[in-house]
Short mmCIF file of C-alpha atoms in Angstrom, two decimals:
data_model
loop_
_atom_site.label_atom_id
_atom_site.label_comp_id
_atom_site.label_asym_id
_atom_site.label_seq_id
_atom_site.Cartn_x
_atom_site.Cartn_y
_atom_site.Cartn_z
CA MET A 1411 101.35 116.11 136.85
CA VAL A 1412 99.94 118.08 133.96
CA GLN A 1413 99.83 116.28 130.64
CA LYS A 1414 100.24 118.23 127.45
CA PRO A 1415 97.89 117.26 124.64
CA LEU A 1416 99.51 115.43 121.77
CA ILE A 1417 99.71 117.44 118.59
CA LYS A 1418 99.26 115.38 115.48
CA GLN A 1419 101.66 116.55 112.81
CA GLY A 1420 100.74 115.63 109.29
CA TYR A 1421 102.05 116.22 105.84
CA SER A 1422 100.80 118.79 103.39
CA LEU A 1423 98.86 117.75 100.32
CA ALA A 1424 101.86 118.54 98.09
CA GLU A 1425 104.11 116.33 100.23
CA GLU A 1426 101.62 113.47 100.11
CA ILE A 1427 101.34 113.75 96.31
CA ALA A 1428 105.14 113.86 95.92
CA ASN A 1429 105.45 110.83 98.19
CA SER A 1430 102.88 108.88 96.18
CA VAL A 1431 104.47 109.80 92.85
CA SER A 1432 107.98 108.88 94.00
CA HIS A 1433 106.79 105.54 95.36
CA GLY A 1434 104.91 104.85 92.13
CA ILE A 1435 108.02 105.57 90.07
CA GLY A 1436 110.04 103.29 92.35
CA LEU A 1437 107.48 100.52 91.90
CA VAL A 1438 107.65 100.82 88.11
CA PHE A 1439 111.48 100.73 88.16
CA GLY A 1440 111.38 97.69 90.44
CA ILE A 1441 109.04 95.79 88.13
CA VAL A 1442 111.10 96.70 85.05
CA GLY A 1443 114.29 95.64 86.85
CA LEU A 1444 112.78 92.29 87.83
CA VAL A 1445 111.68 91.62 84.26
CA LEU A 1446 115.13 92.54 82.92
CA LEU A 1447 116.83 90.24 85.44
CA LEU A 1448 114.59 87.33 84.51
CA VAL A 1449 115.02 87.92 80.76
CA GLN A 1450 118.79 88.00 81.23
CA ALA A 1451 118.68 84.78 83.26
CA VAL A 1452 116.67 82.99 80.58
CA ASP A 1453 118.88 84.32 77.76
CA LEU A 1454 122.00 83.05 79.53
CA ASN A 1455 120.44 79.62 80.09
CA ALA A 1456 120.90 80.14 83.81
CA SER A 1457 120.32 77.38 86.30
CA ALA A 1458 117.15 77.11 88.32
CA THR A 1459 119.10 78.39 91.33
CA ALA A 1460 120.14 81.54 89.47
CA ILE A 1461 116.62 82.22 88.21
CA THR A 1462 115.24 81.71 91.72
CA SER A 1463 117.88 84.06 93.11
CA TYR A 1464 117.04 86.73 90.54
CA SER A 1465 113.34 86.36 91.32
CA LEU A 1466 113.87 86.70 95.06
CA TYR A 1467 116.20 89.67 94.63
CA GLY A 1468 113.67 91.38 92.37
CA ALA A 1469 110.83 90.67 94.78
CA VAL A 1470 112.55 92.52 97.60
#
C-alpha cells in the first residue's frame, strides 16, 4: 500500500490577521457586555443569584 504524504494546508497572512482582529473585537465586545450586565444588576439591586448568573453568562 502506497501512502500519500500529508499536505499541510495553512492560512494566508491576510486570513490570520483578519482572524486575529475579529477575535480581538469579539473579546472587547464580550468584556463590555459583561460590564454592562453587572452594572445593570447592581443598579436594579439584584439578588446575589442574579449577579452570579450575569457573571457566569458574561464569562462564557
